[in-house]
PDB file of C-alpha atoms in Angstrom:
ATOM      1  CA  MET K   1      41.794  13.859  37.977  1.00  0.00           C
ATOM      2  CA  ARG K   2      43.583  16.989  35.939  1.00  0.00           C
ATOM      3  CA  ASP K   3      46.742  18.427  35.807  1.00  0.00           C
ATOM      4  CA  THR K   4      46.851  21.597  37.532  1.00  0.00           C
ATOM      5  CA  THR K   5      50.978  22.017  37.510  1.00  0.00           C
ATOM      6  CA  VAL K   6      51.471  25.762  36.450  1.00  0.00           C
ATOM      7  CA  ALA K   7      53.976  25.485  33.112  1.00  0.00           C
ATOM      8  CA  GLY K   8      57.277  27.183  33.505  1.00  0.00           C
ATOM      9  CA  VAL K   9      57.024  27.865  37.498  1.00  0.00           C
ATOM     10  CA  ASP K  10      59.333  25.743  40.018  1.00  0.00           C
ATOM     11  CA  ARG K  11      57.868  23.283  42.829  1.00  0.00           C
ATOM     12  CA  THR K  12      54.217  24.161  41.757  1.00  0.00           C
ATOM     13  CA  GLU K  13      53.151  20.891  41.535  1.00  0.00           C
ATOM     14  CA  GLY K  14      49.138  20.688  42.353  1.00  0.00           C
ATOM     15  CA  LEU K  15      48.867  23.915  42.872  1.00  0.00           C
ATOM     16  CA  ASP K  16      45.097  24.221  41.949  1.00  0.00           C
ATOM     17  CA  MET K  17      44.113  27.693  43.196  1.00  0.00           C
ATOM     18  CA  THR K  18      40.301  27.092  41.513  1.00  0.00           C
ATOM     19  CA  GLY K  19      38.290  29.684  44.465  1.00  0.00           C
ATOM     20  CA  VAL K  20      40.695  32.131  45.196  1.00  0.00           C
ATOM     21  CA  SER K  21      40.127  35.767  43.369  1.00  0.00           C
ATOM     22  CA  VAL K  22      43.576  37.838  43.123  1.00  0.00           C
ATOM     23  CA  PHE K  23      43.119  41.159  42.607  1.00  0.00           C
ATOM     24  CA  VAL K  24      47.130  42.611  40.988  1.00  0.00           C
ATOM     25  CA  GLY K  25      47.723  46.252  41.269  1.00  0.00           C
ATOM     26  CA  GLY K  26      50.413  49.073  40.559  1.00  0.00           C
ATOM     27  CA  PRO K  27      51.716  52.616  38.734  1.00  0.00           C
ATOM     28  CA  ILE K  28      49.469  52.499  34.948  1.00  0.00           C
ATOM     29  CA  GLN K  29      49.612  56.520  34.528  1.00  0.00           C
ATOM     30  CA  HIS K  30      52.638  56.864  35.795  1.00  0.00           C
ATOM     31  CA  ALA K  31      54.358  53.751  34.363  1.00  0.00           C
ATOM     32  CA  ILE K  32      53.710  54.897  30.678  1.00  0.00           C
ATOM     33  CA  ARG K  33      56.137  56.283  28.789  1.00  0.00           C
ATOM     34  CA  ASP K  34      57.261  58.070  25.547  1.00  0.00           C
ATOM     35  CA  GLU K  35      58.544  54.473  24.517  1.00  0.00           C
ATOM     36  CA  GLY K  36      54.802  53.006  25.831  1.00  0.00           C
ATOM     37  CA  PHE K  37      54.370  51.217  29.337  1.00  0.00           C
ATOM     38  CA  HIS K  38      57.338  50.826  31.728  1.00  0.00           C
ATOM     39  CA  GLN K  39      58.858  47.183  30.788  1.00  0.00           C
ATOM     40  CA  PRO K  40      60.229  46.072  33.600  1.00  0.00           C
ATOM     41  CA  LEU K  41      56.682  46.593  35.875  1.00  0.00           C
ATOM     42  CA  ARG K  42      55.165  45.130  32.838  1.00  0.00           C
ATOM     43  CA  HIS K  43      56.896  41.704  32.564  1.00  0.00           C
ATOM     44  CA  ALA K  44      56.646  41.463  36.744  1.00  0.00           C
ATOM     45  CA  ILE K  45      52.536  42.380  36.444  1.00  0.00           C
ATOM     46  CA  ARG K  46      52.135  39.621  33.105  1.00  0.00           C
ATOM     47  CA  ASP K  47      54.551  37.045  35.266  1.00  0.00           C
ATOM     48  CA  ILE K  48      51.588  37.019  37.926  1.00  0.00           C
ATOM     49  CA  ILE K  49      48.947  37.539  36.354  1.00  0.00           C
ATOM     50  CA  ASP K  50      50.206  34.767  34.147  1.00  0.00           C
ATOM     51  CA  ALA K  51      51.153  32.592  37.153  1.00  0.00           C
ATOM     52  CA  VAL K  52      47.891  32.815  39.280  1.00  0.00           C
ATOM     53  CA  SER K  53      45.908  32.299  35.795  1.00  0.00           C
ATOM     54  CA  ALA K  54      47.922  28.716  35.251  1.00  0.00           C
ATOM     55  CA  ALA K  55      47.044  27.682  38.533  1.00  0.00           C
ATOM     56  CA  ASN K  56      42.902  28.110  38.073  1.00  0.00           C
ATOM     57  CA  GLY K  57      42.956  31.434  40.393  1.00  0.00           C
ATOM     58  CA  THR K  58      40.728  34.177  38.926  1.00  0.00           C
ATOM     59  CA  VAL K  59      42.119  37.616  38.118  1.00  0.00           C
ATOM     60  CA  PHE K  60      41.200  41.162  38.098  1.00  0.00           C
ATOM     61  CA  SER K  61      44.306  43.409  36.592  1.00  0.00           C
ATOM     62  CA  ALA K  62      43.152  47.411  35.331  1.00  0.00           C
ATOM     63  CA  HIS K  63      46.628  46.458  33.591  1.00  0.00           C
ATOM     64  CA  VAL K  64      44.625  43.920  31.885  1.00  0.00           C
ATOM     65  CA  ALA K  65      41.396  45.857  31.142  1.00  0.00           C
ATOM     66  CA  GLU K  66      43.625  48.762  30.150  1.00  0.00           C
ATOM     67  CA  LYS K  67      45.990  46.825  27.949  1.00  0.00           C
ATOM     68  CA  PHE K  68      49.254  48.581  30.157  1.00  0.00           C
ATOM     69  CA  GLY K  69      48.236  51.606  29.357  1.00  0.00           C
ATOM     70  CA  ALA K  70      47.007  51.517  25.763  1.00  0.00           C
ATOM     71  CA  ASP K  71      43.395  51.803  26.389  1.00  0.00           C
ATOM     72  CA  THR K  72      43.502  53.661  29.564  1.00  0.00           C
ATOM     73  CA  ALA K  73      42.431  56.955  28.029  1.00  0.00           C
ATOM     74  CA  LEU K  74      38.932  55.006  27.296  1.00  0.00           C
ATOM     75  CA  PHE K  75      38.174  54.605  30.469  1.00  0.00           C
ATOM     76  CA  SER K  76      36.453  57.973  32.374  1.00  0.00           C
ATOM     77  CA  PRO K  77      37.829  58.114  36.422  1.00  0.00           C
ATOM     78  CA  GLY K  78      34.812  57.265  37.692  1.00  0.00           C
ATOM     79  CA  GLN K  79      34.452  53.710  35.578  1.00  0.00           C
ATOM     80  CA  VAL K  80      38.090  53.305  36.885  1.00  0.00           C
ATOM     81  CA  SER K  81      36.735  53.700  40.517  1.00  0.00           C
ATOM     82  CA  VAL K  82      33.689  51.980  40.640  1.00  0.00           C
ATOM     83  CA  ARG K  83      34.993  48.595  38.459  1.00  0.00           C
ATOM     84  CA  ASP K  84      38.368  48.613  40.939  1.00  0.00           C
ATOM     85  CA  TYR K  85      36.845  49.484  43.891  1.00  0.00           C
ATOM     86  CA  ASP K  86      33.737  46.524  42.557  1.00  0.00           C
ATOM     87  CA  TRP K  87      37.308  44.398  42.161  1.00  0.00           C
ATOM     88  CA  MET K  88      38.516  44.489  45.669  1.00  0.00           C
ATOM     89  CA  ARG K  89      35.571  43.557  47.744  1.00  0.00           C
ATOM     90  CA  ARG K  90      35.038  40.989  44.951  1.00  0.00           C
ATOM     91  CA  CYS K  91      39.118  39.442  45.905  1.00  0.00           C
ATOM     92  CA  ASP K  92      40.117  37.361  48.190  1.00  0.00           C
ATOM     93  CA  VAL K  93      43.343  38.884  48.375  1.00  0.00           C
ATOM     94  CA  PHE K  94      44.970  42.404  47.311  1.00  0.00           C
ATOM     95  CA  VAL K  95      48.787  42.033  45.006  1.00  0.00           C
ATOM     96  CA  PRO K  96      49.745  45.586  44.410  1.00  0.00           C
ATOM     97  CA  VAL K  97      53.556  45.811  42.415  1.00  0.00           C
ATOM     98  CA  LEU K  98      55.746  48.345  43.789  1.00  0.00           C
ATOM     99  CA  PRO K  99      58.468  48.800  41.493  1.00  0.00           C
ATOM    100  CA  VAL K 100      61.002  51.411  42.042  1.00  0.00           C
ATOM    101  CA  ASP K 101      62.649  53.604  39.745  1.00  0.00           C
ATOM    102  CA  ALA K 102      66.619  53.714  38.407  1.00  0.00           C
ATOM    103  CA  ALA K 103      67.897  55.559  41.228  1.00  0.00           C
ATOM    104  CA  GLY K 104      65.684  53.390  43.940  1.00  0.00           C
ATOM    105  CA  GLU K 105      62.554  55.474  44.727  1.00  0.00           C
ATOM    106  CA  LEU K 106      58.827  53.833  44.551  1.00  0.00           C
ATOM    107  CA  MET K 107      57.031  54.945  41.423  1.00  0.00           C
ATOM    108  CA  ARG K 108      54.465  57.211  41.884  1.00  0.00           C
ATOM    109  CA  THR K 109      50.675  54.957  41.672  1.00  0.00           C
ATOM    110  CA  ASP K 110      47.731  57.290  43.533  1.00  0.00           C
ATOM    111  CA  GLY K 111      45.680  54.962  42.674  1.00  0.00           C
ATOM    112  CA  THR K 112      47.080  51.724  44.503  1.00  0.00           C
ATOM    113  CA  HIS K 113      47.378  53.728  47.029  1.00  0.00           C
ATOM    114  CA  VAL K 114      43.626  54.389  47.278  1.00  0.00           C
ATOM    115  CA  GLU K 115      43.452  50.375  46.622  1.00  0.00           C
ATOM    116  CA  LEU K 116      45.596  50.058  49.566  1.00  0.00           C
ATOM    117  CA  GLY K 117      43.684  51.644  51.948  1.00  0.00           C
ATOM    118  CA  TRP K 118      40.216  50.238  50.593  1.00  0.00           C
ATOM    119  CA  ALA K 119      41.801  46.432  50.950  1.00  0.00           C
ATOM    120  CA  SER K 120      42.577  47.043  54.297  1.00  0.00           C
ATOM    121  CA  ALA K 121      39.910  48.605  55.532  1.00  0.00           C
ATOM    122  CA  LEU K 122      37.482  45.904  53.522  1.00  0.00           C
ATOM    123  CA  GLY K 123      39.677  43.412  55.713  1.00  0.00           C
ATOM    124  CA  ARG K 124      41.741  41.632  52.535  1.00  0.00           C
ATOM    125  CA  PRO K 125      45.027  40.321  53.494  1.00  0.00           C
ATOM    126  CA  ILE K 126      47.236  42.122  51.218  1.00  0.00           C
ATOM    127  CA  VAL K 127      50.999  41.690  49.531  1.00  0.00           C
ATOM    128  CA  VAL K 128      52.685  43.865  48.647  1.00  0.00           C
ATOM    129  CA  VAL K 129      55.258  42.892  45.820  1.00  0.00           C
ATOM    130  CA  THR K 130      58.217  44.806  46.080  1.00  0.00           C
ATOM    131  CA  PRO K 131      62.298  45.460  46.594  1.00  0.00           C
ATOM    132  CA  THR K 132      63.559  44.547  49.572  1.00  0.00           C
ATOM    133  CA  PRO K 133      64.236  46.313  52.059  1.00  0.00           C
ATOM    134  CA  MET K 134      61.083  48.546  51.149  1.00  0.00           C
ATOM    135  CA  ALA K 135      62.465  51.830  49.101  1.00  0.00           C
ATOM    136  CA  PRO K 136      63.350  55.198  51.586  1.00  0.00           C
ATOM    137  CA  ASN K 137      61.102  57.146  49.882  1.00  0.00           C
ATOM    138  CA  ALA K 138      57.842  55.285  50.621  1.00  0.00           C
ATOM    139  CA  SER K 139      55.420  57.023  52.987  1.00  0.00           C
ATOM    140  CA  HIS K 140      55.246  56.386  56.773  1.00  0.00           C
ATOM    141  CA  LEU K 141      51.686  55.330  56.212  1.00  0.00           C
ATOM    142  CA  LEU K 142      53.183  52.383  53.501  1.00  0.00           C
ATOM    143  CA  ARG K 143      55.424  51.320  55.731  1.00  0.00           C
ATOM    144  CA  GLY K 144      53.398  51.044  59.097  1.00  0.00           C
ATOM    145  CA  LEU K 145      50.314  49.433  57.028  1.00  0.00           C
ATOM    146  CA  PRO K 146      51.214  45.996  58.482  1.00  0.00           C
ATOM    147  CA  SER K 147      50.166  47.298  62.114  1.00  0.00           C
ATOM    148  CA  VAL K 148      46.420  48.041  60.516  1.00  0.00           C
ATOM    149  CA  GLY K 149      45.638  44.997  58.116  1.00  0.00           C
ATOM    150  CA  ASP K 150      46.945  42.094  57.201  1.00  0.00           C
ATOM    151  CA  VAL K 151      50.285  42.844  54.736  1.00  0.00           C
ATOM    152  CA  THR K 152      53.286  40.860  53.419  1.00  0.00           C
ATOM    153  CA  VAL K 153      56.210  42.416  51.867  1.00  0.00           C
ATOM    154  CA  PHE K 154      56.862  39.768  48.840  1.00  0.00           C
ATOM    155  CA  ASP K 155      61.001  41.163  47.334  1.00  0.00           C
ATOM    156  CA  LEU K 156      59.699  41.557  43.961  1.00  0.00           C
ATOM    157  CA  ALA K 157      63.149  39.619  42.787  1.00  0.00           C
ATOM    158  CA  GLU K 158      62.066  36.917  45.029  1.00  0.00           C
ATOM    159  CA  ALA K 159      58.355  36.521  42.513  1.00  0.00           C
ATOM    160  CA  ARG K 160      60.576  37.142  39.276  1.00  0.00           C
ATOM    161  CA  ALA K 161      62.582  34.109  40.769  1.00  0.00           C
ATOM    162  CA  HIS K 162      60.803  31.964  42.390  1.00  0.00           C
ATOM    163  CA  PRO K 163      57.278  32.642  41.680  1.00  0.00           C
ATOM    164  CA  ALA K 164      55.722  29.328  43.315  1.00  0.00           C
ATOM    165  CA  GLU K 165      56.858  31.092  46.350  1.00  0.00           C
ATOM    166  CA  LEU K 166      54.576  34.106  46.227  1.00  0.00           C
ATOM    167  CA  LEU K 167      51.846  31.633  44.529  1.00  0.00           C
ATOM    168  CA  ARG K 168      51.500  29.535  47.665  1.00  0.00           C
ATOM    169  CA  LEU K 169      51.436  32.514  49.790  1.00  0.00           C
ATOM    170  CA  LEU K 170      48.345  33.825  47.746  1.00  0.00           C
ATOM    171  CA  ASP K 171      46.402  30.249  47.417  1.00  0.00           C
ATOM    172  CA  LYS K 172      47.755  30.632  51.937  1.00  0.00           C
ATOM    173  CA  LEU K 173      46.331  33.649  52.014  1.00  0.00           C
ATOM    174  CA  GLY K 174      43.230  33.748  49.562  1.00  0.00           C
ATOM    175  CA  ARG K 175      41.831  30.547  51.334  1.00  0.00           C
ATOM    176  CA  GLU K 176      41.668  31.211  54.019  1.00  0.00           C
ATOM    177  CA  ALA K 177      40.259  34.938  53.189  1.00  0.00           C
ATOM    178  CA  VAL K 178      37.566  32.185  51.506  1.00  0.00           C
ATOM    179  CA  MET K 179      36.645  29.765  54.241  1.00  0.00           C
ATOM    180  CA  SER K 180      36.654  33.617  57.166  1.00  0.00           C
ATOM    181  CA  GLU K 181      33.050  34.997  54.819  1.00  0.00           C
TER     182      GLU K 181
END
């Protein structure tokens, strides 16, 4: 049997997400700054992608496809919509990363909110990774989404400090989704 331990991730011995697909989303357009992509967001998304990949999970990510904004202009709105909707239909779990700015307000991310609608309408489990408690400027629809969908809010700082906890949750939800198909 091969070693499925995720290097550098705490307490993940034996965690193998083979067969589980995770769509990792979050701001792109509003995360592009004059100096480049918002670095804390880049690191948070990259850490999640790397952890899922290291555990043999499949990752769908516009951030990777668009090189964290460097290649965004190469894609038409139609291409992005078709690609992301296809990923949503194919994923087992949707993980939107919703960061806050220096004032503690959610970073604008219109596309991620559309994806949240798709995920809930398609019955995908959603794990929102954001600072908790949720930012005061989060809309009623975002705050109320657990009332109509399978939504878990996972603290962004916890995800960064203890990625194995997030991976175990994603593995559990992903396997449940695969079993129910």
